[in-house]
Short mmCIF file of C-alpha atoms and ligand atoms in Angstrom, two decimals:
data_model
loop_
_atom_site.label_atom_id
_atom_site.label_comp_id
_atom_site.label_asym_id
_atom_site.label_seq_id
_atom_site.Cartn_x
_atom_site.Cartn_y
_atom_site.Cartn_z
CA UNK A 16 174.70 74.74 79.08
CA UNK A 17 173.66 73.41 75.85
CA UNK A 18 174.50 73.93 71.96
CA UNK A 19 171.37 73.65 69.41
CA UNK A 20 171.78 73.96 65.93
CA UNK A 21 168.98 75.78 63.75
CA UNK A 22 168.14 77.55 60.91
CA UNK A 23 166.62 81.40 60.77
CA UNK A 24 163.52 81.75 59.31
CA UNK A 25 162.36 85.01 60.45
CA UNK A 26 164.01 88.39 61.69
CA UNK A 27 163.51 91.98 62.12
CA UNK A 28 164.47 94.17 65.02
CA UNK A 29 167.28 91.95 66.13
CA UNK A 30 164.51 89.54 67.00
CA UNK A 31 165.09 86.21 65.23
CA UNK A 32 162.93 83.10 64.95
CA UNK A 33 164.55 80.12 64.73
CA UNK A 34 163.84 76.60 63.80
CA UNK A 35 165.98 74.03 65.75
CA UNK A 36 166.65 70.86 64.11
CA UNK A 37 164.15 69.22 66.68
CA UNK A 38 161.34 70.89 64.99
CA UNK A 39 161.28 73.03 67.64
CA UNK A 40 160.62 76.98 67.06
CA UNK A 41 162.36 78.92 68.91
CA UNK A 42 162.60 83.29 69.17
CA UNK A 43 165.92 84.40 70.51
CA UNK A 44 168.51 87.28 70.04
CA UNK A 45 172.31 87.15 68.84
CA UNK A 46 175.18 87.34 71.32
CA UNK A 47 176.75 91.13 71.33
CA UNK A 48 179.45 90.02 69.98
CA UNK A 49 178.70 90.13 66.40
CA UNK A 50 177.67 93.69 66.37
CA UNK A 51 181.86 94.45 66.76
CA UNK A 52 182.88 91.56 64.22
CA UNK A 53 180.68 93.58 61.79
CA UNK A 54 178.81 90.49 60.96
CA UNK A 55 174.60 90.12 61.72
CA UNK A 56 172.50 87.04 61.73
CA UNK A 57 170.24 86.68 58.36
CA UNK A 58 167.13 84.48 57.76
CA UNK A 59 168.57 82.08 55.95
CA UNK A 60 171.91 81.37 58.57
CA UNK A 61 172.15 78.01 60.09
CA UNK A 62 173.50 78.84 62.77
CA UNK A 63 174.42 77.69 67.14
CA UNK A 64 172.24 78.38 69.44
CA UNK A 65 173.62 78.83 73.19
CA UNK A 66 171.01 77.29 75.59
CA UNK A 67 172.23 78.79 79.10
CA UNK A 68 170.00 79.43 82.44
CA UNK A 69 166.36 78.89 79.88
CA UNK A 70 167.30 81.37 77.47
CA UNK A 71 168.74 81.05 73.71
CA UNK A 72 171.50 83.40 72.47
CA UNK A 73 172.76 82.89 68.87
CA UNK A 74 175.99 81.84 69.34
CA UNK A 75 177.50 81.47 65.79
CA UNK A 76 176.77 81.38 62.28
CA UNK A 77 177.97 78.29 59.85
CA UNK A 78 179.98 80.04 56.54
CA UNK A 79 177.36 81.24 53.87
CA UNK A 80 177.45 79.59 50.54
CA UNK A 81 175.85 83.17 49.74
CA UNK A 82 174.04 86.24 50.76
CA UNK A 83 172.08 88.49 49.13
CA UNK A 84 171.85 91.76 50.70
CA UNK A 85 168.50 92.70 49.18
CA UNK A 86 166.64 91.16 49.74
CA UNK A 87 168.43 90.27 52.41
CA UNK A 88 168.94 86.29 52.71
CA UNK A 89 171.52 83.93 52.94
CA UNK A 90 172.18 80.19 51.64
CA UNK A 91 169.54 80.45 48.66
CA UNK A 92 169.56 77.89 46.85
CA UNK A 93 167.75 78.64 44.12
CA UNK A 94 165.90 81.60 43.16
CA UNK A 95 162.18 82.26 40.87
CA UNK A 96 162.58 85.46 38.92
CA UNK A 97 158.52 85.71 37.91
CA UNK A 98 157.70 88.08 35.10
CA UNK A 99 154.81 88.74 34.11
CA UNK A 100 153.49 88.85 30.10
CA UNK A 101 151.63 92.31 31.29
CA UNK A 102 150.42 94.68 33.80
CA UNK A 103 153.15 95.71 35.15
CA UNK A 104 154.65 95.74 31.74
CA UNK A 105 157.69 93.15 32.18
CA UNK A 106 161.42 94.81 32.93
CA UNK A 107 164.14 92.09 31.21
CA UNK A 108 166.88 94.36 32.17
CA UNK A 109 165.97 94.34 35.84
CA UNK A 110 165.73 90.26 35.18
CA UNK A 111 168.89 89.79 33.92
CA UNK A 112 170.23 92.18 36.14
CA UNK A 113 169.03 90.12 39.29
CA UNK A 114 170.01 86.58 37.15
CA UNK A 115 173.55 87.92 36.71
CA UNK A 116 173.74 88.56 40.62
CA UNK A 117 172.30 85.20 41.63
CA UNK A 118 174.22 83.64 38.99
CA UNK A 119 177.52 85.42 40.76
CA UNK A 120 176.03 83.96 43.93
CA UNK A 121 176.56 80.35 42.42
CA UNK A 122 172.16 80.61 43.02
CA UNK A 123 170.55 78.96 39.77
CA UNK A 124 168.17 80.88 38.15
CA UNK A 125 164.41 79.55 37.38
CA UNK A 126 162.13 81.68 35.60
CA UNK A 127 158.64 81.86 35.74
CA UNK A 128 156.33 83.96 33.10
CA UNK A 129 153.23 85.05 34.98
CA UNK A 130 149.84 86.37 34.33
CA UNK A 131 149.81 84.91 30.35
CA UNK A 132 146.54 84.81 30.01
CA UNK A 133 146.95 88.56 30.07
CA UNK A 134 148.89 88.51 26.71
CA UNK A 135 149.69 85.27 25.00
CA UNK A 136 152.05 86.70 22.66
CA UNK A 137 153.85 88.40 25.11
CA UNK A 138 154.60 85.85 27.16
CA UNK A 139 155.42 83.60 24.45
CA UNK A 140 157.99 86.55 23.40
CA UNK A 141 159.09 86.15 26.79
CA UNK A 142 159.51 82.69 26.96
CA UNK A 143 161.39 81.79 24.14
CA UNK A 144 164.60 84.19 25.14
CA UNK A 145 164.67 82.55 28.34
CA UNK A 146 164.62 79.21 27.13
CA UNK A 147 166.97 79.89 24.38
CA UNK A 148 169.30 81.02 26.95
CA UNK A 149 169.28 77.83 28.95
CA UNK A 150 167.29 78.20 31.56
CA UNK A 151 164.77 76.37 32.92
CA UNK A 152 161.02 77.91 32.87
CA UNK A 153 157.38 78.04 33.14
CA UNK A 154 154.18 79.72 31.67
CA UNK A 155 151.56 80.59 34.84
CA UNK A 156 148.40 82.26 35.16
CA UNK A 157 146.77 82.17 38.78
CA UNK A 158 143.31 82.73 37.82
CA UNK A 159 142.91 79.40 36.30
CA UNK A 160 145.61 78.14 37.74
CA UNK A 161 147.67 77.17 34.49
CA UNK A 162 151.03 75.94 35.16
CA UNK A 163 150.87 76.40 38.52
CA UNK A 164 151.45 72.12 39.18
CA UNK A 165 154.37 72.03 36.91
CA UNK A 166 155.65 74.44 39.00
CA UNK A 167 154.72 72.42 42.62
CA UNK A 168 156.29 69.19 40.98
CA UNK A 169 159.49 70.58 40.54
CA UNK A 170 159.65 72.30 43.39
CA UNK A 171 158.81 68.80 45.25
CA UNK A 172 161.53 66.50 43.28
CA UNK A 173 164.24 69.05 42.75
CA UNK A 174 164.21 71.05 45.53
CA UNK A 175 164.16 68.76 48.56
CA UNK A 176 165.46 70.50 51.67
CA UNK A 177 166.57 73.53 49.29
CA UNK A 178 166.31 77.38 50.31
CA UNK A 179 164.55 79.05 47.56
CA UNK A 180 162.84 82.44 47.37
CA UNK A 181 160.43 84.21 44.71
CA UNK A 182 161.65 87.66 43.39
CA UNK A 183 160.38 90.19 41.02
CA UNK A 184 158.74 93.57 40.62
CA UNK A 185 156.67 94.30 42.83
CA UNK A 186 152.64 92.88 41.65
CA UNK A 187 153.96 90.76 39.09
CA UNK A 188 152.42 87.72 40.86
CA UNK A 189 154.64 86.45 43.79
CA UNK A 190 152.39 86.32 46.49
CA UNK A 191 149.39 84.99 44.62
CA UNK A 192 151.76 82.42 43.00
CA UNK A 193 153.53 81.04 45.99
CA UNK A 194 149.97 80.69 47.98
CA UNK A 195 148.80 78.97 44.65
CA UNK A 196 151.66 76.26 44.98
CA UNK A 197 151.47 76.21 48.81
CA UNK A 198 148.17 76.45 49.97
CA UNK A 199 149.14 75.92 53.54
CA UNK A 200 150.86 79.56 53.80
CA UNK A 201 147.89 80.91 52.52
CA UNK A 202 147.67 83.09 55.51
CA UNK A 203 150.68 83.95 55.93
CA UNK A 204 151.63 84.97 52.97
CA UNK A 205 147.98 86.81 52.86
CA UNK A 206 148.76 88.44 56.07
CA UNK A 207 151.89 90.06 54.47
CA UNK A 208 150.26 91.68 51.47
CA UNK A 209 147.31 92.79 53.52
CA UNK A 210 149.25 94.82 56.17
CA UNK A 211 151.77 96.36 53.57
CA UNK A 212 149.37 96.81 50.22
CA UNK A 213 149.69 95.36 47.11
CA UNK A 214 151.83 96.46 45.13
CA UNK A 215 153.24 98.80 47.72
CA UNK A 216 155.61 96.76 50.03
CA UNK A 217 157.83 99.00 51.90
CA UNK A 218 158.99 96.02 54.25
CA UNK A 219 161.93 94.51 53.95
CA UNK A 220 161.31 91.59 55.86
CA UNK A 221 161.79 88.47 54.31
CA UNK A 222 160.54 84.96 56.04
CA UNK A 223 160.49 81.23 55.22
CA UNK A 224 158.18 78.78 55.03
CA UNK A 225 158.75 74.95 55.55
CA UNK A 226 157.81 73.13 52.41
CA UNK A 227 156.24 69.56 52.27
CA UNK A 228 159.50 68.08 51.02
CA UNK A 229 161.92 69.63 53.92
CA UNK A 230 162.71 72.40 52.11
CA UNK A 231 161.91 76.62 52.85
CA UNK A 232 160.31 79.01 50.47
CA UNK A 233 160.85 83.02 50.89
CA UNK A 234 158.43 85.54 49.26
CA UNK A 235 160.35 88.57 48.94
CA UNK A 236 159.15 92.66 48.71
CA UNK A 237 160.39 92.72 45.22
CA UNK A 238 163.68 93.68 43.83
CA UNK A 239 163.09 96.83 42.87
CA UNK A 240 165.60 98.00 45.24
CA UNK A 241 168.38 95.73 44.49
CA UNK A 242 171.26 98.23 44.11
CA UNK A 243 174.30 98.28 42.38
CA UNK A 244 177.06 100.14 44.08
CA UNK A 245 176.36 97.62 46.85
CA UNK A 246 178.41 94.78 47.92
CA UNK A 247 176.35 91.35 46.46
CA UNK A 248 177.86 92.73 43.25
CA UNK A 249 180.88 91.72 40.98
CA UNK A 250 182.65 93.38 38.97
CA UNK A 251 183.49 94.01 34.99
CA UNK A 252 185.60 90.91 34.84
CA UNK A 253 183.23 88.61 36.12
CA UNK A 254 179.97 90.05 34.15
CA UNK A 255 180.67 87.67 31.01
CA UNK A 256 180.34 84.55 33.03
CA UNK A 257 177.24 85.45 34.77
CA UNK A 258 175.51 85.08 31.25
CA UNK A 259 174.96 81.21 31.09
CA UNK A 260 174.20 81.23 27.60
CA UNK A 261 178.10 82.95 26.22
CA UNK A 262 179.67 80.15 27.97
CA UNK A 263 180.07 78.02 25.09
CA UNK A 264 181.33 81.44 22.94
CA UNK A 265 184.04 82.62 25.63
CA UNK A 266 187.31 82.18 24.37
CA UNK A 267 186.77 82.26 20.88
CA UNK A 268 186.40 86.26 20.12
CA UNK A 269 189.35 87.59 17.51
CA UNK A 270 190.71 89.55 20.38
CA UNK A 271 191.59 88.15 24.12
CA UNK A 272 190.03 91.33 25.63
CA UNK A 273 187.19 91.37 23.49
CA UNK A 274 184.52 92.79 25.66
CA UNK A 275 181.57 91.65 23.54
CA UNK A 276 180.10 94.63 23.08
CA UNK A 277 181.19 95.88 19.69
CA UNK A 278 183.55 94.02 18.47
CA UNK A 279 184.52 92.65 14.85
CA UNK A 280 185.22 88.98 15.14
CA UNK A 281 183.39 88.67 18.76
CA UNK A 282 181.92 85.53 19.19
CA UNK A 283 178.96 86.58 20.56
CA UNK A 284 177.98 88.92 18.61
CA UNK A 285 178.20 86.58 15.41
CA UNK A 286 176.20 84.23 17.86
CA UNK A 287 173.44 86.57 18.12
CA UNK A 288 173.72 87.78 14.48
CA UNK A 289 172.96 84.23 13.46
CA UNK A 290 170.19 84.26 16.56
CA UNK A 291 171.84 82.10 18.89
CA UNK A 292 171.92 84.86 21.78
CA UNK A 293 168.92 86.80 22.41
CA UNK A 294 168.95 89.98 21.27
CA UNK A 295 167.22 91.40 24.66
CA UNK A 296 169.63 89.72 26.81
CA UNK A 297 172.75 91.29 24.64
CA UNK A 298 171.42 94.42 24.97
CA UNK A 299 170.61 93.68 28.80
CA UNK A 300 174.83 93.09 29.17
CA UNK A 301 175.49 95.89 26.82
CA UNK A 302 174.10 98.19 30.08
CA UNK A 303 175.59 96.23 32.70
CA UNK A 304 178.52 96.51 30.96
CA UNK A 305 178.25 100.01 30.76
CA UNK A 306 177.46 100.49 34.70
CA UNK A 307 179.63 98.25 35.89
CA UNK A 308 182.90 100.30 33.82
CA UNK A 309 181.67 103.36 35.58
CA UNK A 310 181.58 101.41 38.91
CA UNK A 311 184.86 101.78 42.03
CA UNK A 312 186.32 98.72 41.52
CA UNK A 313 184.69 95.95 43.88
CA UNK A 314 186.27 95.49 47.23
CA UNK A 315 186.42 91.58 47.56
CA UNK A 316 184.50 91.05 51.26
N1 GDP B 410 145.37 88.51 35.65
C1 GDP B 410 146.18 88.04 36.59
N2 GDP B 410 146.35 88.73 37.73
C2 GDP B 410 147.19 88.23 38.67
C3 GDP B 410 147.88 87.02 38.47
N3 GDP B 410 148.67 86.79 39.56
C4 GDP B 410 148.45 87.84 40.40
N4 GDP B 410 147.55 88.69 39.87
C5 GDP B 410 147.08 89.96 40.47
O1 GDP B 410 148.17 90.89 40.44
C6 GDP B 410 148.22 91.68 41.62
C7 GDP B 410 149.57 91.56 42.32
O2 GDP B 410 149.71 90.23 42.81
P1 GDP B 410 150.70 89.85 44.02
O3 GDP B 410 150.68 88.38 44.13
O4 GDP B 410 150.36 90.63 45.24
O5 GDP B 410 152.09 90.38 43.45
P2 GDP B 410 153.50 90.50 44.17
O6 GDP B 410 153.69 91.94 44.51
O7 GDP B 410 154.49 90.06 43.15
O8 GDP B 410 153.50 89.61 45.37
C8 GDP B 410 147.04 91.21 42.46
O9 GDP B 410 145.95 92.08 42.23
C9 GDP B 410 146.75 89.82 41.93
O10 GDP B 410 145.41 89.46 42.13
C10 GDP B 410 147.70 86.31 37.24
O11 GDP B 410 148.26 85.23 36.97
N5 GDP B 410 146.84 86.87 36.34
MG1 MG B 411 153.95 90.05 47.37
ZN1 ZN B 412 183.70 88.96 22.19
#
């Protein structure tokens, strides 16, 4: 009898692939057990591996700094919202939507504008709300491959040994993107898009890739089907905070339960009246806002 510790980087069908911190790769199931604790393995989980009579069984799994549910990944470190300047036209609410979620999930945000070469203007519309609202971000276009080192130098010197994952609408650019930075997963990656269609993923299957620098990278399906009612979300009180760039304003409203929306004397709102806070992203709260009033209050997990 032996213990091995590993991390998952693959699973579907209760079927998980394992890498064990001797490099070795290893494909083994979880123990039974976890089925009654309500609890299952996710790519992503560093978990114990049970070495007993030549066969592995996962034995258990290390507390999650996070989890997404979809997609469906735990310990990300940091997550690539792409968006491209056009075709498919880009969806800032679904951004900030997923941004406010990762954010929640203590995950920083990196965004990426993709395809500019398809509209300049757009993408320079797109560019400077992000950046105005603090976060960090680059301009790509895979066809000539603009931007795409900035991109693999970061990735190199501040994300050594990191978990991080690609999301966005579907065909803004992931796959292309990630087997731009990493030619290595080429096929891989290829494989994935070929057997599913582009543009069309119905998997939800997400895998990781070692990086050069110790670190895993996760293409993702998209998060077009990132869903609110579900679990990985927060609730009303916590929505304010997930918006990096009201930090500094929070507190200072007229009234203590100012809830930014409408307000006279709201500190945001006189922010983005004198065009601190991006109007897009206001308007992007101003909806979660609504949704999340509507919502059963959250059930802490
Ligand atoms: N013009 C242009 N097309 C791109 C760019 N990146 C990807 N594409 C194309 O957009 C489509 C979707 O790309 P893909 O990487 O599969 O998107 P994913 O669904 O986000 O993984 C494919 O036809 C790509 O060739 C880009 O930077 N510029
Ligand atoms: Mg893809
Ligand atoms: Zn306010």
């Amino acid at each position: 009898m032996e213990y091995i510790k590993g991390l998952i980087v693959k699973g579907s069908g209760g079927l998980y692939d394992l890498l064990c911190q001797n490099g070795e790769r290893i494909s083994c199931r979880a123990k039974g057990a976890f089925r009654h604790e309500a609890v299952s393995p996710l790519v992503g989980d560093r978990v114990t591996l049970l070495h007993e009579g030549g066969s592995y069984v996962i034995e258990s799994i290390e507390e999650r700094r996070n989890m997404l549910i979809r997609p469906s990944i735990a310990n990300l470190d940091r997550l690539f919202i792409v968006i491209p300047s056009a075709r498919p036209e880009a969806d800032l609410f679904t951004v900030d939507k997923l941004s406010s979620i990762a954010r929640y999930n203590n995950i920083e945000v990196v965004m990426i504008v993709s395809k500019c070469a398809l509209s300049r203007k757009k993408a320079m519309e797109i560019a400077d709300i992000y950046t105005k609202s603090g976060f960090r971000l680059f301009v790509t276009d895979s066809p000539s491959g603009e931007g795409v080192e900035n991109i693999k130098d970061y990735i190199n010197k501040e994300c050594k040994a990191k978990i991080i994952a690609f999301a966005g609408a579907s065909g803004v650019g992931k796959s292309t993107l990630i087997n731009n930075i990493f030619n290595e997963f080429s096929r891989k990656t290829d494989s994935v898009s070929e057997k599913t269609g582009r543009g069309r993923h119905t998997t939800r299957t997400v895998e990781l890739f070692e990086t050069e620098n110790g670190g895993f990278i996760a293409d993702t399906p998209g998060f077009t089907m990132l869903d609110f009612e579900r679990f990985d979300f927060f609730d009303l009180g916590d929505l304010p905070g997930t918006f990096i760039e009201f930090e500094r304003y929070l507190g200072k409203c007229r009234y203590t339960k100012c809830t930014h929306t409408k307000e006279e004397g709201c500190a945001i709102i006189e922010a983005l009246e004198r065009g601190e806070i991006a109007k897009s992203r206001h308007e992007s709260y101003k909806l979660l806002y609504e949704i999340l009033k509507r919502k059963q209050p959250y059930r802490k997990k």
